Coordinates of N, CA and C in Angstrom, one line a residue:
X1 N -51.6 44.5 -39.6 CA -50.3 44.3 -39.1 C -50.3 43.8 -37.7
X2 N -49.6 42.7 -37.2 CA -49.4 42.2 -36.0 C -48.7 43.3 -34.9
X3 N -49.0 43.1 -34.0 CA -48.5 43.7 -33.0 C -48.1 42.6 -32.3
X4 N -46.0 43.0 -32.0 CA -45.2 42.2 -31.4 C -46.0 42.4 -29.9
X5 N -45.9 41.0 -29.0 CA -46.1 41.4 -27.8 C -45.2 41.8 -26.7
X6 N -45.2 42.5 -26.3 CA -44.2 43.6 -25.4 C -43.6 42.4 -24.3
X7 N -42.3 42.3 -24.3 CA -41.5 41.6 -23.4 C -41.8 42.0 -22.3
X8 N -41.7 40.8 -21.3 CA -41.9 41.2 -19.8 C -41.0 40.6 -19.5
X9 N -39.9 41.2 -18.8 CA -38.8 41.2 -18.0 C -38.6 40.5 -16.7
X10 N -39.5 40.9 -16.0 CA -39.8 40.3 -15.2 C -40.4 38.9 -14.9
X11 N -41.1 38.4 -15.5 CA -42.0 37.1 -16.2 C -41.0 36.6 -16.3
X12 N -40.0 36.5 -17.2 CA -38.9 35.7 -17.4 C -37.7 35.6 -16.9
X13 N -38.1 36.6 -15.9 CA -36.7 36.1 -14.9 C -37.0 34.9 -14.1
X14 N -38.7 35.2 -13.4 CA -39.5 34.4 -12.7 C -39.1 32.7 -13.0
X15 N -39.4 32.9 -14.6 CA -39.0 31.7 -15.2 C -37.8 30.8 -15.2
X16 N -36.7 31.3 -15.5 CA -35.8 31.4 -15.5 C -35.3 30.7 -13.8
X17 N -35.3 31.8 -13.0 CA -35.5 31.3 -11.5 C -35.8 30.1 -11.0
X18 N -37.4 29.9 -11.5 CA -37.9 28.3 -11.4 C -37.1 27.5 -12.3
X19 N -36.5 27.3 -12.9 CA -35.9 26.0 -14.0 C -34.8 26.2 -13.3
X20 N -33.6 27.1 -12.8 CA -33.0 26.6 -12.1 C -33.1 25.8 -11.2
X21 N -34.2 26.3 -10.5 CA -34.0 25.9 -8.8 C -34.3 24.3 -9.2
X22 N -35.2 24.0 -10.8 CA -35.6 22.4 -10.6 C -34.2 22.1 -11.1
X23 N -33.6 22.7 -11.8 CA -32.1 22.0 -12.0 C -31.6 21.5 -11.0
X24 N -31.3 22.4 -9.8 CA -30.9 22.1 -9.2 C -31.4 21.2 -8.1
X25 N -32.5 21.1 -7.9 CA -33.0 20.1 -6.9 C -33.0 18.8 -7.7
X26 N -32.6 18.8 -9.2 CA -32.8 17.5 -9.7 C -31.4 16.6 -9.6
X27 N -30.6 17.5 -9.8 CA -29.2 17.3 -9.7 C -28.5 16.7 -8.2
X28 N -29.4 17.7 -7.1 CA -29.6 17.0 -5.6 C -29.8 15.8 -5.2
X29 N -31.4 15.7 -5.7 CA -31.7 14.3 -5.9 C -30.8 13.2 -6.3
X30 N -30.6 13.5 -7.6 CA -29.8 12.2 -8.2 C -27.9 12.0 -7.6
X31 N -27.7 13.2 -6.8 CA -26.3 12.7 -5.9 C -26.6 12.0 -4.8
X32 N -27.6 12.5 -4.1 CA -28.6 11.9 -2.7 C -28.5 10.1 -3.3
X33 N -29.3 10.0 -4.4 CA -29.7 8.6 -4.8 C -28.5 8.1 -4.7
X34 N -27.3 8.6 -5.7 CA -26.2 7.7 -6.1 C -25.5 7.4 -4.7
X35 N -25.3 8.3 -3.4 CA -25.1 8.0 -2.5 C -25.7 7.3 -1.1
X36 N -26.6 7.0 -1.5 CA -27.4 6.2 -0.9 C -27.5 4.7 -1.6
X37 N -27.4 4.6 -3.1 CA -26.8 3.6 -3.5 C -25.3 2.6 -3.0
X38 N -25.0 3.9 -2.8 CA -23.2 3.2 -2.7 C -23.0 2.9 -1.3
X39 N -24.0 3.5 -0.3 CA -23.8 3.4 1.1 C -24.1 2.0 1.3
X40 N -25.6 1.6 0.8 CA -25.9 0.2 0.3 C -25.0 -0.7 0.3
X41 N -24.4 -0.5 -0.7 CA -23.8 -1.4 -1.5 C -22.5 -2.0 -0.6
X42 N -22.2 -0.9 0.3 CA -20.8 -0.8 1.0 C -21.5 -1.6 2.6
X43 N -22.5 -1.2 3.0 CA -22.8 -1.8 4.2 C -23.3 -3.1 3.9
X44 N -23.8 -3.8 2.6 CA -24.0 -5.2 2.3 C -22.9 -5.8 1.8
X45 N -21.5 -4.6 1.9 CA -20.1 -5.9 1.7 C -20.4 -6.2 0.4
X46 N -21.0 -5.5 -0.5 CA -20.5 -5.2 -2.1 C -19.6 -4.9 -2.6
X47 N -19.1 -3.8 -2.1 CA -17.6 -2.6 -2.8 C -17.2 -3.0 -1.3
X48 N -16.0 -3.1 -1.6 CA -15.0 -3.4 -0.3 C -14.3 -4.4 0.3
X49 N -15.2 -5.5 -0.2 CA -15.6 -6.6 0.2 C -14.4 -7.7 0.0
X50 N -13.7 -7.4 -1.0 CA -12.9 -8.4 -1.4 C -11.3 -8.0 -0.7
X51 N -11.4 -6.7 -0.3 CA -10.2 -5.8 0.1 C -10.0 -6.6 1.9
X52 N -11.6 -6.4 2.4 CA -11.6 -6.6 3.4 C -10.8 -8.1 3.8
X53 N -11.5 -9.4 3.1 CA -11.2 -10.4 2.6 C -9.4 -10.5 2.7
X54 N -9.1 -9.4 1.9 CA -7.6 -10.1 2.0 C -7.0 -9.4 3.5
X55 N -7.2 -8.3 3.7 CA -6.4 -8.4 5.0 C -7.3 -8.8 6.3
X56 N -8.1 -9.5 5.9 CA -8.6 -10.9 7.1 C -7.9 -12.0 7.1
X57 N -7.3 -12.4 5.7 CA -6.4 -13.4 5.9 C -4.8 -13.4 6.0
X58 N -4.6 -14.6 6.2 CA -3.0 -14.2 6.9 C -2.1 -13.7 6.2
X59 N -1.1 -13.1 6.6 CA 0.0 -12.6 5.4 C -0.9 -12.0 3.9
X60 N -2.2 -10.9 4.9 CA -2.6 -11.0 3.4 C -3.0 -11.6 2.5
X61 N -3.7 -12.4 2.2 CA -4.1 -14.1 1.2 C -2.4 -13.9 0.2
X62 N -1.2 -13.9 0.5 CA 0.0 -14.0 -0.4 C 0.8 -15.7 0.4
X63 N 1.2 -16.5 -0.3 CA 1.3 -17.5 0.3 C 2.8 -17.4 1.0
X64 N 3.2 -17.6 2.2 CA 4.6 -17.4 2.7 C 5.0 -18.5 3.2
X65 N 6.2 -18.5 3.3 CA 6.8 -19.4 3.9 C 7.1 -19.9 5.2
X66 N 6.9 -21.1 5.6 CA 7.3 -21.4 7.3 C 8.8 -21.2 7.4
X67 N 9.0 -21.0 8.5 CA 10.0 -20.5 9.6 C 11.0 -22.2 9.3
X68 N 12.4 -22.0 8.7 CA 12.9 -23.5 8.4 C 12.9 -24.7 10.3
X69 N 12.9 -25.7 9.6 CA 12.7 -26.9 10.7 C 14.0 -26.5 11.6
X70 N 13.5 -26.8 12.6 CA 14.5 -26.7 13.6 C 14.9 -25.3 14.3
X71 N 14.5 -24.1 13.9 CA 14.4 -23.2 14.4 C 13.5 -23.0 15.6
X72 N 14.7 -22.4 16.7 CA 14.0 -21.7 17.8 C 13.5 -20.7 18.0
X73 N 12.6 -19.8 17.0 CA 11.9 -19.1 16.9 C 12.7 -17.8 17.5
X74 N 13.7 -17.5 18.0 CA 14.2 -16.3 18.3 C 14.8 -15.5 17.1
X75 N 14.3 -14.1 17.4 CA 14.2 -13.2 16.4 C 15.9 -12.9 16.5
X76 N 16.0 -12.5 15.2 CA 17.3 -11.9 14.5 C 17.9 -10.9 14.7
X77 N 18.9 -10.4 15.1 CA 19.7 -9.5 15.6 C 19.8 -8.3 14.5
X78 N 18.9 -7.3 14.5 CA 18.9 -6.1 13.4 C 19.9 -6.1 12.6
X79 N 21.0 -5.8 13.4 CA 22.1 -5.7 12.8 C 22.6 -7.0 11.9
X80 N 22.5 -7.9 11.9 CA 23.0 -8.9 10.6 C 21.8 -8.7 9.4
X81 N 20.8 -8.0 9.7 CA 20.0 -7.9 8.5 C 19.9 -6.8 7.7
X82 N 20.3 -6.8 6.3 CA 20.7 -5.4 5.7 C 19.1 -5.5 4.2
X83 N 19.0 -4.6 4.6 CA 17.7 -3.7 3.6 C 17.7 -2.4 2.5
X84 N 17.1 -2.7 1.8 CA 17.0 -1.7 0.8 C 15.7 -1.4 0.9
X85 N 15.6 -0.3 1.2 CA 14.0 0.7 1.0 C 14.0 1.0 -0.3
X86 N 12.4 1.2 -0.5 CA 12.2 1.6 -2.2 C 10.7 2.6 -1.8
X87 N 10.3 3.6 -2.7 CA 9.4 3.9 -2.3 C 8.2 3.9 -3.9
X88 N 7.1 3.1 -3.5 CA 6.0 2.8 -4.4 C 4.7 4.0 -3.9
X89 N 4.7 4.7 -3.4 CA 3.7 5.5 -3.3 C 4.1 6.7 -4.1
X90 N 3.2 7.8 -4.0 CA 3.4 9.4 -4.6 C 4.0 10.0 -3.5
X91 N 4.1 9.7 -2.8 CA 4.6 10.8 -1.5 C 6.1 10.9 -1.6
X92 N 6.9 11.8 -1.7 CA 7.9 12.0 -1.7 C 8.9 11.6 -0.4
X93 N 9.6 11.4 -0.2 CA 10.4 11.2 1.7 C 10.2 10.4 2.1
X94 N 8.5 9.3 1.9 CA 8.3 8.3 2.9 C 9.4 7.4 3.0
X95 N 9.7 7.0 2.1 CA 10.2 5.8 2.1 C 11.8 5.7 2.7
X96 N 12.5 7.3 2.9 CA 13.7 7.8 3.5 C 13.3 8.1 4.8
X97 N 11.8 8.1 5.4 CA 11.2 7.9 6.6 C 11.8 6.6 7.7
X98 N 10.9 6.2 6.6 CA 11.0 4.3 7.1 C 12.3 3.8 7.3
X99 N 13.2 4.1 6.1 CA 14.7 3.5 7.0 C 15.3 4.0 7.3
X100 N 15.5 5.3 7.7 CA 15.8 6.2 8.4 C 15.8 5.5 10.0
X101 N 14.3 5.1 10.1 CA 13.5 4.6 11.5 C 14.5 2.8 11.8
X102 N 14.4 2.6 10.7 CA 14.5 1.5 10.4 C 16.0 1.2 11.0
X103 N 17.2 1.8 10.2 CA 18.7 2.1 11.2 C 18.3 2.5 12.6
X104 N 17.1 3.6 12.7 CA 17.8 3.5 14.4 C 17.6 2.6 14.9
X105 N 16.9 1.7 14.7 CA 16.3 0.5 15.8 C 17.2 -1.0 15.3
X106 N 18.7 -0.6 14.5 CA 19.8 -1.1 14.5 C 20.0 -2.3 13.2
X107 N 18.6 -1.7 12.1 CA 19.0 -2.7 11.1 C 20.6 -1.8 9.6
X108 N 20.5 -2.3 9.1 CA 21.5 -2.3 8.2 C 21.3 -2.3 6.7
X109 N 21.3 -0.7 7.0 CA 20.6 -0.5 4.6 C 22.1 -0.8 4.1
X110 N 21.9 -1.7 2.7 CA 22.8 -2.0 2.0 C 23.6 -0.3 1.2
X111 N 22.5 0.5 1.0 CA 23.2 1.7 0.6 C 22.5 2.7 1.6
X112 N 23.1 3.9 1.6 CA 22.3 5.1 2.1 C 21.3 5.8 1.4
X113 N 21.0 5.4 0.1 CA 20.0 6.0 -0.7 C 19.1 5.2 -0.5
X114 N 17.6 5.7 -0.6 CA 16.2 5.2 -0.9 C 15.9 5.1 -2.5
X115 N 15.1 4.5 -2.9 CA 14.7 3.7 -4.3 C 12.9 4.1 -4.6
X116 N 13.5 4.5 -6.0 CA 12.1 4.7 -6.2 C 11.8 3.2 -6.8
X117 N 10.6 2.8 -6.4 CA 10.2 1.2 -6.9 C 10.4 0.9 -8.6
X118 N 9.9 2.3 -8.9 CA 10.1 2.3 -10.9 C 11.2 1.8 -11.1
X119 N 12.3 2.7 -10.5 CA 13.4 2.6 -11.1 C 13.8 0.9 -10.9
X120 N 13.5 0.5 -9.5 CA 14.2 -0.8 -9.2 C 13.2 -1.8 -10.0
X121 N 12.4 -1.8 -11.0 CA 11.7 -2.3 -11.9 C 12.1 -2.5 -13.0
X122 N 12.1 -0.9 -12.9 CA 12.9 -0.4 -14.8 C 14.3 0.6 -14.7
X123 N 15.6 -0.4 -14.6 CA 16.5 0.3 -14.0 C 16.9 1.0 -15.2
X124 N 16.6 1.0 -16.6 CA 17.2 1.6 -17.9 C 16.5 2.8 -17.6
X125 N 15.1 3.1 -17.5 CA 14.6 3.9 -17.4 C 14.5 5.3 -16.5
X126 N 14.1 6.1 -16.9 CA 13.9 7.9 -16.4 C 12.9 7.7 -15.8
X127 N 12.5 8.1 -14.6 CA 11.9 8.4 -13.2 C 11.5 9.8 -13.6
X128 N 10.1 9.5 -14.1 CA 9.0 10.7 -14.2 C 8.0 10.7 -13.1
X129 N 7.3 11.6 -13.5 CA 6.2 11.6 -12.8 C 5.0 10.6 -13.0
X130 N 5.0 11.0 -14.5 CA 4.1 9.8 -15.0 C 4.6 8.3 -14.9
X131 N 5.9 7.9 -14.3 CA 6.3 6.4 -14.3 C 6.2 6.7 -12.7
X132 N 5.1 5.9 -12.1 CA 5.3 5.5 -11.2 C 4.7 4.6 -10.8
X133 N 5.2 3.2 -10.2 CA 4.3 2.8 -9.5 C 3.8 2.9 -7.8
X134 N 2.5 2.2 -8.0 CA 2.3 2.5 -6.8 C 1.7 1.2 -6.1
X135 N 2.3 0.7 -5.2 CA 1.5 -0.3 -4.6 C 0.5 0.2 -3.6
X136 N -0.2 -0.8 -3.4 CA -1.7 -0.6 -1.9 C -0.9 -1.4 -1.1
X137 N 0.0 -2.0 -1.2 CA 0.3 -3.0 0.3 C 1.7 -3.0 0.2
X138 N 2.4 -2.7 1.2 CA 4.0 -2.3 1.5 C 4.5 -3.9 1.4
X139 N 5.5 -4.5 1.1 CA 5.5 -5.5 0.8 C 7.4 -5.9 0.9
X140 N 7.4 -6.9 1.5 CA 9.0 -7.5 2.3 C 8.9 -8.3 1.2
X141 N 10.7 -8.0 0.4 CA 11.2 -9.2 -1.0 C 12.0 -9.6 0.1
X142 N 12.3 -11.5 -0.5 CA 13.3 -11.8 0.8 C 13.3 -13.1 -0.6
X143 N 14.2 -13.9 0.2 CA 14.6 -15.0 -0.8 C 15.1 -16.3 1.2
X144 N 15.1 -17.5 0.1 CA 14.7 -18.9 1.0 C 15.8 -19.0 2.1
X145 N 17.0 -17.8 2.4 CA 17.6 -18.1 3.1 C 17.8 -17.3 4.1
X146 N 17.0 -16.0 3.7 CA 16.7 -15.2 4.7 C 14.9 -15.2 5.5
X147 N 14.3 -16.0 5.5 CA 13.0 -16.3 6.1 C 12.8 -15.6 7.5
X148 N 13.9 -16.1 8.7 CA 13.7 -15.6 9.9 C 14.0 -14.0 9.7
X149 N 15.1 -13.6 9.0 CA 14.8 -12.3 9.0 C 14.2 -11.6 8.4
X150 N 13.0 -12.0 7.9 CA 12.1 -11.1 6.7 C 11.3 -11.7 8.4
X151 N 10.8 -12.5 8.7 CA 10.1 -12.4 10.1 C 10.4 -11.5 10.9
X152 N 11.6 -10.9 11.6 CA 11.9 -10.7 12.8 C 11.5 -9.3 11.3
X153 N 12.0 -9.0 10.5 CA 11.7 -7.5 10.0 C 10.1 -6.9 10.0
X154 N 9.4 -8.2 9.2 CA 8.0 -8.0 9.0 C 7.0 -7.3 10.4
X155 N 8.0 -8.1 11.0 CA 6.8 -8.3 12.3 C 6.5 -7.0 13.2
X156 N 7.5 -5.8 12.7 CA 7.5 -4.4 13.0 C 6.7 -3.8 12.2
X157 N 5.8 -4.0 10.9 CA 4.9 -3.9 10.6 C 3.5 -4.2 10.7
X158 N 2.7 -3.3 10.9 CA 1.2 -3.9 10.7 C 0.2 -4.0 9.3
X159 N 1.3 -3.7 8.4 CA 0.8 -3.5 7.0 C 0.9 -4.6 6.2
X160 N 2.5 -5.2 6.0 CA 3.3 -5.6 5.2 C 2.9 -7.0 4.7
X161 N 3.2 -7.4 3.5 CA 3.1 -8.4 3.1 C 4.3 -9.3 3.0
X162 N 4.8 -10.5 3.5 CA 6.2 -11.1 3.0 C 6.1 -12.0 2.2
X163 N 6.8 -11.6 1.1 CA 6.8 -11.7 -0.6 C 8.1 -12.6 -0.4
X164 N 8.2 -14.0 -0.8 CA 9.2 -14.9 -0.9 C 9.5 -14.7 -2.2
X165 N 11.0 -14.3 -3.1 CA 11.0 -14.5 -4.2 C 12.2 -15.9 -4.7
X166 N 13.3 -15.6 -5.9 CA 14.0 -16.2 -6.1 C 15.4 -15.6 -5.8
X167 N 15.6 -14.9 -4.7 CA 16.8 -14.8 -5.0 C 17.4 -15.2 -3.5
X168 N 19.4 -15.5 -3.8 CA 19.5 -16.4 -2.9 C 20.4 -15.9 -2.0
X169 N 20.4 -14.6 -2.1 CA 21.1 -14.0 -1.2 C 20.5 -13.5 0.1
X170 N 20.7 -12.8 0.8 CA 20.4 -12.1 2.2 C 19.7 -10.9 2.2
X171 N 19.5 -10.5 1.4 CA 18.9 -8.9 1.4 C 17.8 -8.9 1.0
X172 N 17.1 -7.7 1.6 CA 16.1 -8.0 1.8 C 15.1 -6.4 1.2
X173 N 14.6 -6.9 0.8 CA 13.6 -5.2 0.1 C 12.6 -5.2 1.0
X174 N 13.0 -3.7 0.9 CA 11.5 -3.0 2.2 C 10.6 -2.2 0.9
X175 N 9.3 -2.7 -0.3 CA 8.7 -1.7 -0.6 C 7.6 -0.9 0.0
X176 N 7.6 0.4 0.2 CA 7.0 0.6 1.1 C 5.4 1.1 -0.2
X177 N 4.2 0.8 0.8 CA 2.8 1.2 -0.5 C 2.2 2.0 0.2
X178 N 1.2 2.4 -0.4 CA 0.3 3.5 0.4 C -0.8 3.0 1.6
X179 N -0.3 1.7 2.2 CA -1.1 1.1 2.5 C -0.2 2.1 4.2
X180 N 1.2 2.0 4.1 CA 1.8 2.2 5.4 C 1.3 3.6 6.1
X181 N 1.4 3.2 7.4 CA 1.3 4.1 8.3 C 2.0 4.7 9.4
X182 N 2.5 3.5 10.1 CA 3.5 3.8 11.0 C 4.4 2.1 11.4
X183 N 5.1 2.0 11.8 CA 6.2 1.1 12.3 C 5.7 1.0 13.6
X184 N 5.5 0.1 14.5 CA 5.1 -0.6 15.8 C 5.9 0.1 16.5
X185 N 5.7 0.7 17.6 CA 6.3 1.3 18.8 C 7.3 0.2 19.2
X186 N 8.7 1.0 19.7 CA 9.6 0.1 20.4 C 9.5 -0.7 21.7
X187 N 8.0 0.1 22.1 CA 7.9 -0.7 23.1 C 6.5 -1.6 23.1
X188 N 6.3 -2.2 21.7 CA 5.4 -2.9 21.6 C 5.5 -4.5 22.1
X189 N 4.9 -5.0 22.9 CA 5.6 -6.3 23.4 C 5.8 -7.5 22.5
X190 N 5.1 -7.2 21.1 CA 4.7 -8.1 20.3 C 6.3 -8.5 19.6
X191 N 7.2 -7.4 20.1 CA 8.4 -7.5 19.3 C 9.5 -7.3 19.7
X192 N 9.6 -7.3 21.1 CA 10.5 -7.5 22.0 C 11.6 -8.8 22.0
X193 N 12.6 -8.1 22.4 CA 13.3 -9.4 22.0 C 13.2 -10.4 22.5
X194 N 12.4 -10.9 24.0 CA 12.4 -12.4 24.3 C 10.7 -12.4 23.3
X195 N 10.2 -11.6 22.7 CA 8.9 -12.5 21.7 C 9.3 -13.3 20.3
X196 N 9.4 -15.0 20.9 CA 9.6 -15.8 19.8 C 8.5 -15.3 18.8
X197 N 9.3 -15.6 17.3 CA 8.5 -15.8 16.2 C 7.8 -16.9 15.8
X198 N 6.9 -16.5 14.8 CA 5.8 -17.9 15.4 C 5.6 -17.8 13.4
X199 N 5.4 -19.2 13.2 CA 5.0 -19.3 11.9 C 3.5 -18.7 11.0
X200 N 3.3 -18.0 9.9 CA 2.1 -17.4 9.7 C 1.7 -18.6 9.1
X201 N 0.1 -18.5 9.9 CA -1.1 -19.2 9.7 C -1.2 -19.9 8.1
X202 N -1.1 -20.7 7.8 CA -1.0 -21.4 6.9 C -0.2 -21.8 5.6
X203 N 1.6 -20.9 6.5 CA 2.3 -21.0 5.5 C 2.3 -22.9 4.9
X204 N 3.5 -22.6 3.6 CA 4.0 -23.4 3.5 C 5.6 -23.7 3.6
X205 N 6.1 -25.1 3.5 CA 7.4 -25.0 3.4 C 8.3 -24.5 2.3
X206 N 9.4 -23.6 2.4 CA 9.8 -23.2 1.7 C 10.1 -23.8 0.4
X207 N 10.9 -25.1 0.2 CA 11.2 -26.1 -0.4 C 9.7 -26.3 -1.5
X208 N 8.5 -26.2 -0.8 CA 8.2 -26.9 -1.7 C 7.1 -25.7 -2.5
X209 N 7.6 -23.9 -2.5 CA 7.0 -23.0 -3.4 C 7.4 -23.0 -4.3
X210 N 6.9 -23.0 -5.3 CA 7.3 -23.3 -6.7 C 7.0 -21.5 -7.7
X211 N 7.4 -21.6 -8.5 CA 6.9 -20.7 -9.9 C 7.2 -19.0 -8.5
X212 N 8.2 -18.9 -8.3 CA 8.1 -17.7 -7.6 C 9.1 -16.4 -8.3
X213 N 8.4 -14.7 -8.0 CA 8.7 -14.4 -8.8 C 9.8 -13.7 -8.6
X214 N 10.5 -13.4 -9.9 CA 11.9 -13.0 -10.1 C 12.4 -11.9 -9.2
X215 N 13.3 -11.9 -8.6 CA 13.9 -11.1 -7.8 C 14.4 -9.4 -8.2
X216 N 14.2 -8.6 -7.3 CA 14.6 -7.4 -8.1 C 15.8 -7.0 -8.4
X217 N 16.8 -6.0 -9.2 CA 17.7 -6.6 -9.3 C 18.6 -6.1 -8.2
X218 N 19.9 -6.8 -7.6 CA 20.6 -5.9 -6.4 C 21.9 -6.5 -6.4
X219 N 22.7 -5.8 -5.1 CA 24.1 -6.7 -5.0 C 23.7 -7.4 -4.1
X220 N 24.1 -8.5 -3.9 CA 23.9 -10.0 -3.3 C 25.0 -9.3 -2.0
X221 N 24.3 -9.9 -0.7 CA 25.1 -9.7 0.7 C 24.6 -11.2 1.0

């Protein structure tokens, strides 16, 4: 007859003990690597790289429009420019933030409500949670005859992109993305009112943008 051999308790805890600790040192290891991979990858301008790229270039690499011929580059009187905020991020308030800020410094919301961007997308549609969009870059809708005032607006941003669309009215959309941060201090000189506006670095003329896209929908001012 065999004789079972007597369990040791101890022995196998021992064991036990060691296979974790290599679990766990192996599992160390391989976060260490992955992270030292990706530090790589980010300090040789692999991952990042193309993000960086766009806000090196002007307006964002988004193509905009020059300032029309014959303009004196003096910025626009807040008050004749009326705005509609929308908000594209998850953050709840921001965007009743921004034009909130936005009236005091004497511009002019077409309504007193803020917009969720879905909705002003998909205006048939229910505003869930799961419907949202969300932009990375806060972005000025403007149309070919409001140009200087999508300037004199933009230019209180250090985020914003100005998005030339088709429509031919005066109003002007503030979407705001998660890109924003804060609005330029009132006493920034860059936007004072003797600082003429100056055309962005390689717009084109308005006349000659073509295929541009559809406007969101609103009441025409």
């Amino acid at each position: 007859m065999t004789i079972p051999e007597q369990y040791d308790e101890r022995a196998a805890r021992k064991v036990f003990v060691r296979n974790r600790q290599k679990l766990v040192f192996s599992i160390a290891v391989a976060v260490l690597t992955v992270a030292m991979v990706v530090a790589l990858l980010v300090f040789y301008g692999v991952i990042g790289k193309q993000d960086r790229v766009e806000e090196a270039k002007p307006n964002f690499g988004v193509a905009a429009p020059c300032l029309p011929d014959g303009f004196d580059g003096k910025r626009i009187d807040p008050a004749q420019i009326t705005i509609r905020t929308s908000n594209a991020t998850k953050y709840t308030g921001l965007a009743r933030a921004v034009q909130d800020e936005l009236v005091n410094r004497g511009y002019t919301p077409q309504d007193k409500s803020v917009f969720d961007y879905y909705r002003l997308v998909n205006p048939q549609a229910e505003v869930k949670s799961e419907n949202v969009i969300v932009l990375s870059r806060t972005t000025i809708y403007f149309g070919a005859n409001a140009i200087p005032e999508a300037y004199t607006l933009g230019s209180l941003f250090t985020d914003a992109t100005l998005q030339m669309d088709d429509r031919q009215d005066k109003l002007i959309d503030v979407v705001i993305g998660t890109s924003f941060y804060n609005l330029k201090s009132k006493s920034d000189a860059s936007i004072s009112d003797d600082a003429p506006l100056a055309n962005i670095t390689g717009c084109l003329p308005a006349a000659s943008m073509q295929n541009l896209p559809k406007a969101l929908g609103h009441t025409a001012v």
